[in-house]
mmCIF file of C-alpha atoms in Angstrom:
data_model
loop_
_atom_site.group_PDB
_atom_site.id
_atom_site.type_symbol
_atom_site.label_atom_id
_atom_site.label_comp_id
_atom_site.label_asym_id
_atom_site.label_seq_id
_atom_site.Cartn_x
_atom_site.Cartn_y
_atom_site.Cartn_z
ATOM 1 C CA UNK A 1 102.185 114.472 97.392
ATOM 2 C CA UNK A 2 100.224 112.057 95.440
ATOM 3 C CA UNK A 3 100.050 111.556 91.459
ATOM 4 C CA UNK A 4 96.952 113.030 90.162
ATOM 5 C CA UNK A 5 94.652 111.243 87.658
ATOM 6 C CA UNK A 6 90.966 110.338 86.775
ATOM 7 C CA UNK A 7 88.681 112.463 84.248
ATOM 8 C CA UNK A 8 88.893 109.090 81.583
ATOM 9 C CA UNK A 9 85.237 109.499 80.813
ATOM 10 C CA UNK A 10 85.106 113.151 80.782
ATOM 11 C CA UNK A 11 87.957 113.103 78.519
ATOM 12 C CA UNK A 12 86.795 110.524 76.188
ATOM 13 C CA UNK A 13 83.368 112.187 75.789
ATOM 14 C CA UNK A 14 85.583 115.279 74.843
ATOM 15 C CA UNK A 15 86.866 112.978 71.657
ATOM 16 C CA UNK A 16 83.736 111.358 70.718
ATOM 17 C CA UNK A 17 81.212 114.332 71.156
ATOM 18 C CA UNK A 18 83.461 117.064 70.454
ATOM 19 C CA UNK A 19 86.879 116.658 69.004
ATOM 20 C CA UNK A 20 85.664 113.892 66.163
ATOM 21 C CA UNK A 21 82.986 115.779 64.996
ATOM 22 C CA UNK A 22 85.129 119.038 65.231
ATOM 23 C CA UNK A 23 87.631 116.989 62.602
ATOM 24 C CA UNK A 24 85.014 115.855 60.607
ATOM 25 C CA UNK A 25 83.410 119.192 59.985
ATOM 26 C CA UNK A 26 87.129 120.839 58.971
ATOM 27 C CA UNK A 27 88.801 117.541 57.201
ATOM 28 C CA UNK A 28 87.263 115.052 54.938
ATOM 29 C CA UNK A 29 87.224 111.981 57.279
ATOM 30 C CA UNK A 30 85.223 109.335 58.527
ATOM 31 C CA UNK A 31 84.062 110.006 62.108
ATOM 32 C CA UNK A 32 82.491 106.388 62.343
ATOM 33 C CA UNK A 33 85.723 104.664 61.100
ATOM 34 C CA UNK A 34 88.114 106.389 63.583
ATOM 35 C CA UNK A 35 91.196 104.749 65.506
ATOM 36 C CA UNK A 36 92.222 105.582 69.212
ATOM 37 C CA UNK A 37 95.686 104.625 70.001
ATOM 38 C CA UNK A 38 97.539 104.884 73.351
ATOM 39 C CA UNK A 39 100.885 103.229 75.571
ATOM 40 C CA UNK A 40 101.256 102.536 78.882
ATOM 41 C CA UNK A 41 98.411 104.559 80.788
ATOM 42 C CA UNK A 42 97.540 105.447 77.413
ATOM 43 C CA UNK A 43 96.851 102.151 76.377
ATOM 44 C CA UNK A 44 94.672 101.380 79.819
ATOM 45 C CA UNK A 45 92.760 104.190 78.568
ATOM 46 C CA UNK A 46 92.222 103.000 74.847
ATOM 47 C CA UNK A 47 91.237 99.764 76.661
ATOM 48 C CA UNK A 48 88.552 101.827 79.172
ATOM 49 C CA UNK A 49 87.100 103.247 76.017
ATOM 50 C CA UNK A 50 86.673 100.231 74.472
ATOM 51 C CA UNK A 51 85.164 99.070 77.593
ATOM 52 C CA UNK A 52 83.111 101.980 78.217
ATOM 53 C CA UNK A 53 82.231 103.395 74.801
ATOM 54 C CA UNK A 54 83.021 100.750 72.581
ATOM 55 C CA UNK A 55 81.144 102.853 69.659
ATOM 56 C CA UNK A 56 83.379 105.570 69.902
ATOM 57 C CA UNK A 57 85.806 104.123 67.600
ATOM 58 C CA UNK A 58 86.459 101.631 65.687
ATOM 59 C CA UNK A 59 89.807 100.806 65.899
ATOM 60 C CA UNK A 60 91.869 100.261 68.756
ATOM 61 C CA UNK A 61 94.958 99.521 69.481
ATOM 62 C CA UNK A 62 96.325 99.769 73.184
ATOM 63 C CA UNK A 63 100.714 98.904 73.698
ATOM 64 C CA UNK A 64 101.746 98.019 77.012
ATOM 65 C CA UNK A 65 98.461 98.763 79.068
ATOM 66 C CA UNK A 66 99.089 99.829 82.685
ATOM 67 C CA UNK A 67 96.226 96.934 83.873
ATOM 68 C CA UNK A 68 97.569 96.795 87.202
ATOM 69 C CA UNK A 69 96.173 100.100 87.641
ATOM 70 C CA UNK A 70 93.854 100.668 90.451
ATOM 71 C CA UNK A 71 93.962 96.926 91.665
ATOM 72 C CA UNK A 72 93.391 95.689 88.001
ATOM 73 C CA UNK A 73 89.990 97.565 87.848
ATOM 74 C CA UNK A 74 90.067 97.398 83.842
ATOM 75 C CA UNK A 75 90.358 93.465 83.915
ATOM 76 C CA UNK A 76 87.232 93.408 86.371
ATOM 77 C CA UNK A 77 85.598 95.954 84.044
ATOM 78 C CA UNK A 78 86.545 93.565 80.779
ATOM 79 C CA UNK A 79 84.764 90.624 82.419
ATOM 80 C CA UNK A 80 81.435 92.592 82.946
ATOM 81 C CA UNK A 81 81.497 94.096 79.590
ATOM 82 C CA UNK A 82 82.091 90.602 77.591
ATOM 83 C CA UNK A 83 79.135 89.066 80.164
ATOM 84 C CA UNK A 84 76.349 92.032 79.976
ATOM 85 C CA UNK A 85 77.051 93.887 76.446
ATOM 86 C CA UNK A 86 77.154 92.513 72.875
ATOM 87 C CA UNK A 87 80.236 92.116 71.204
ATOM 88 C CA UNK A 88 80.980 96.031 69.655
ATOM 89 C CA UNK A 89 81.405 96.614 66.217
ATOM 90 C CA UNK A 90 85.539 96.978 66.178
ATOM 91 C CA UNK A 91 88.680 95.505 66.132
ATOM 92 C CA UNK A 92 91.718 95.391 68.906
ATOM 93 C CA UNK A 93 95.355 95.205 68.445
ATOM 94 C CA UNK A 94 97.394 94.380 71.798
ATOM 95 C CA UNK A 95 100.618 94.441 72.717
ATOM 96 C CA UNK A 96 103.533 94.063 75.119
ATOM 97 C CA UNK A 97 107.152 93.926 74.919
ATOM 98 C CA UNK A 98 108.983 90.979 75.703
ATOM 99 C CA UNK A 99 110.725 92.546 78.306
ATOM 100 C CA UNK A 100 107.956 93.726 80.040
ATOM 101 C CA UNK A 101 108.269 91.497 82.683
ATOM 102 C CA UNK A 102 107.753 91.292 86.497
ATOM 103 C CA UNK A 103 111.674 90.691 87.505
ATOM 104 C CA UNK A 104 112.433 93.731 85.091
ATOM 105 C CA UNK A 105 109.990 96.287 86.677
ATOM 106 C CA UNK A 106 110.896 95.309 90.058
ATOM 107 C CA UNK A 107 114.035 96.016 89.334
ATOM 108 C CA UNK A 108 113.025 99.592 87.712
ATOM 109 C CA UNK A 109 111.197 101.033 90.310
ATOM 110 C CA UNK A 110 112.668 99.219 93.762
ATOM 111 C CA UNK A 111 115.202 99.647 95.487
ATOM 112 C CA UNK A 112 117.395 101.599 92.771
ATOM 113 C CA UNK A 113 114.651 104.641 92.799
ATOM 114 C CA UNK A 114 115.261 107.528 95.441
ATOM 115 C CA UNK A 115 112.877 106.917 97.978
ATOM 116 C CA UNK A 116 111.827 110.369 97.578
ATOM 117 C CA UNK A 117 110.093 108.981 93.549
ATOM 118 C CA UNK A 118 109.330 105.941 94.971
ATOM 119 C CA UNK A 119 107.298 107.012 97.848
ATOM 120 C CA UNK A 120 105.064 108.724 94.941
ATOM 121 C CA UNK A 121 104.479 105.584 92.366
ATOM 122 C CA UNK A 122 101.881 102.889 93.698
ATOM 123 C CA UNK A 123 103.893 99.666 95.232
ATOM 124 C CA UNK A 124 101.910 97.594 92.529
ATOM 125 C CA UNK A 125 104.119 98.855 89.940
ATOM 126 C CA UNK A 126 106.887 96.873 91.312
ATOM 127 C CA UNK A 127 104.900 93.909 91.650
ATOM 128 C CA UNK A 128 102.992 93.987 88.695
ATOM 129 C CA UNK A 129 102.693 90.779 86.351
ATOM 130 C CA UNK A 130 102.545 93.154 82.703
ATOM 131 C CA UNK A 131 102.300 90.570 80.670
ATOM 132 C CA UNK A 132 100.218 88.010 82.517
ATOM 133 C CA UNK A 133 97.556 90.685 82.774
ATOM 134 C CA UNK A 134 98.176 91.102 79.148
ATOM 135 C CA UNK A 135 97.343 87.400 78.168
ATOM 136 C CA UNK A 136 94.573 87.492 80.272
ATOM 137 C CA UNK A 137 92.882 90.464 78.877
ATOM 138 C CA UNK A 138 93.109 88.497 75.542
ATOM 139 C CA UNK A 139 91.546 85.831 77.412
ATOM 140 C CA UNK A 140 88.623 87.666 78.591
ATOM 141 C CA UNK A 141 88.113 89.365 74.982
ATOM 142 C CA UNK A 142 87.767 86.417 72.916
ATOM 143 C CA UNK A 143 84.706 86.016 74.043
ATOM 144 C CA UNK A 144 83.639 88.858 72.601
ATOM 145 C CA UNK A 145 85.161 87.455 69.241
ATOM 146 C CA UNK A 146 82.773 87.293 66.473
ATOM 147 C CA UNK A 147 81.738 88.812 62.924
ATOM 148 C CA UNK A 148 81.976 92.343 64.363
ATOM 149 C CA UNK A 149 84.510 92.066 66.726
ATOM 150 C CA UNK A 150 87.857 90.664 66.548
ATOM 151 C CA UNK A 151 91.245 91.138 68.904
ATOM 152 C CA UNK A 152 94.637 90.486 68.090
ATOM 153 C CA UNK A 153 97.318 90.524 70.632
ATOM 154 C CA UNK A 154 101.446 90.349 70.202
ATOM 155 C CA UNK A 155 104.296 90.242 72.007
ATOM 156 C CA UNK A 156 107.265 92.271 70.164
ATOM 157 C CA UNK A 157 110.587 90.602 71.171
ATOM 158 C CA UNK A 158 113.891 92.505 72.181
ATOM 159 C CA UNK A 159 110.966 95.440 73.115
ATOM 160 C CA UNK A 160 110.760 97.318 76.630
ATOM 161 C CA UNK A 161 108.131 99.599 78.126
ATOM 162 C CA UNK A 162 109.717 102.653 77.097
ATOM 163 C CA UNK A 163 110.914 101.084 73.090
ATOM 164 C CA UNK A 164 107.962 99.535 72.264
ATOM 165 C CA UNK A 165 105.998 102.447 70.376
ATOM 166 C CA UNK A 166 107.647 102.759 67.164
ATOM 167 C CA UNK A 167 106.997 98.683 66.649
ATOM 168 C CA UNK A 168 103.268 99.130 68.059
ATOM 169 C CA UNK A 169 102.121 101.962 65.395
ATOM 170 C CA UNK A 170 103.945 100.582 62.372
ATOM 171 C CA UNK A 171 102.277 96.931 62.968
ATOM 172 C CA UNK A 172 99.307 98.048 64.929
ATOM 173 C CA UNK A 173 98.243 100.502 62.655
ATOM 174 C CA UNK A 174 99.220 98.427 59.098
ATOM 175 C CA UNK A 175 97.098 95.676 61.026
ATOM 176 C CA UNK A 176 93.974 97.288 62.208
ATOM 177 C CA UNK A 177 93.849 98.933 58.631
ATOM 178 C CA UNK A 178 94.615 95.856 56.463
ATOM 179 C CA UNK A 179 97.626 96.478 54.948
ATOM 180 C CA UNK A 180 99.727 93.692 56.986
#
């Protein structure tokens, strides 16, 4: 048995091409000034669309991104996008929980898992480095800093994998939308 995933460009031309115009026909909003949010895988994906469609939104914010996903494709990806495309028109708020650490997560999913879950999670998520990839997606980024672009990143202390969200939407969303 294997975990199934893919379909991140099929879904997010399902948000920009159908769902935000969709909204914008039925509410009065904005579909130009529109925020995409996501944890953990979902906050791999908010980075992808950034990567990939960074007109789609123009706010992001992306907790705890899963970059060691698929041999830290989406770090790859970030250094071809800040070298061959101009810095987008948005602004990015990243960020990790202190405890989102290597010695933690090895913990979490070695040896105290049931073989029978672990044999179904990628080894790299017991040896992945969270928050080094983290810091050095920020890295890569700020080169894309400018006028139109900016990205903030923050590490939330006393915050885990699986606490983190209340702290990233109450600061990530006050930030992005100027009221912090």
């Amino acid at each position: 048995m294997s975990l199934g995933t893919g379909g991140a460009d099929a879904y997010l031309a399902f948000l920009d091409e159908e769902l935000k115009p969709a909204l914008a026909e039925a509410f009065p909003l904005d579909p130009d000034d529109a925020t995409l949010t996501g944890q953990s895988f979902g906050g791999l994906f908010v980075v992808h669309a950034l990567l990939t469609r960074p007109t789609a939104f123009r706010r992001y914010l992306a907790g705890n991104p899963s970059l060691w996903w698929h041999d830290r494709e989406t770090l790859d990806l970030a250094r071809k996008a800040v070298a061959d495309l101009p810095a987008p028109r948005a602004q990015l708020y990243l960020c990790i929980g202190e405890l989102e650490n290597k010695a933690r997560f090895g913990r979490q999913f070695g040896p105290m898992l049931p073989e029978s879950v672990r044999a179904l999670l990628p080894s790299a998520m017991s040896e992945s480095d969270m928050q080094g990839d983290f810091f050095l997606l920020e890295q890569i980024l700020r080169e894309w800093e400018g006028e139109e672009f900016s990205v903030e990143a923050h590490m939330f202390p006393q915050e885990s994998h699986e606490s983190i969200t209340g702290a990233m939407l109450s600061r990530g969303l006050r930030r992005l939308h100027g009221y912090l």
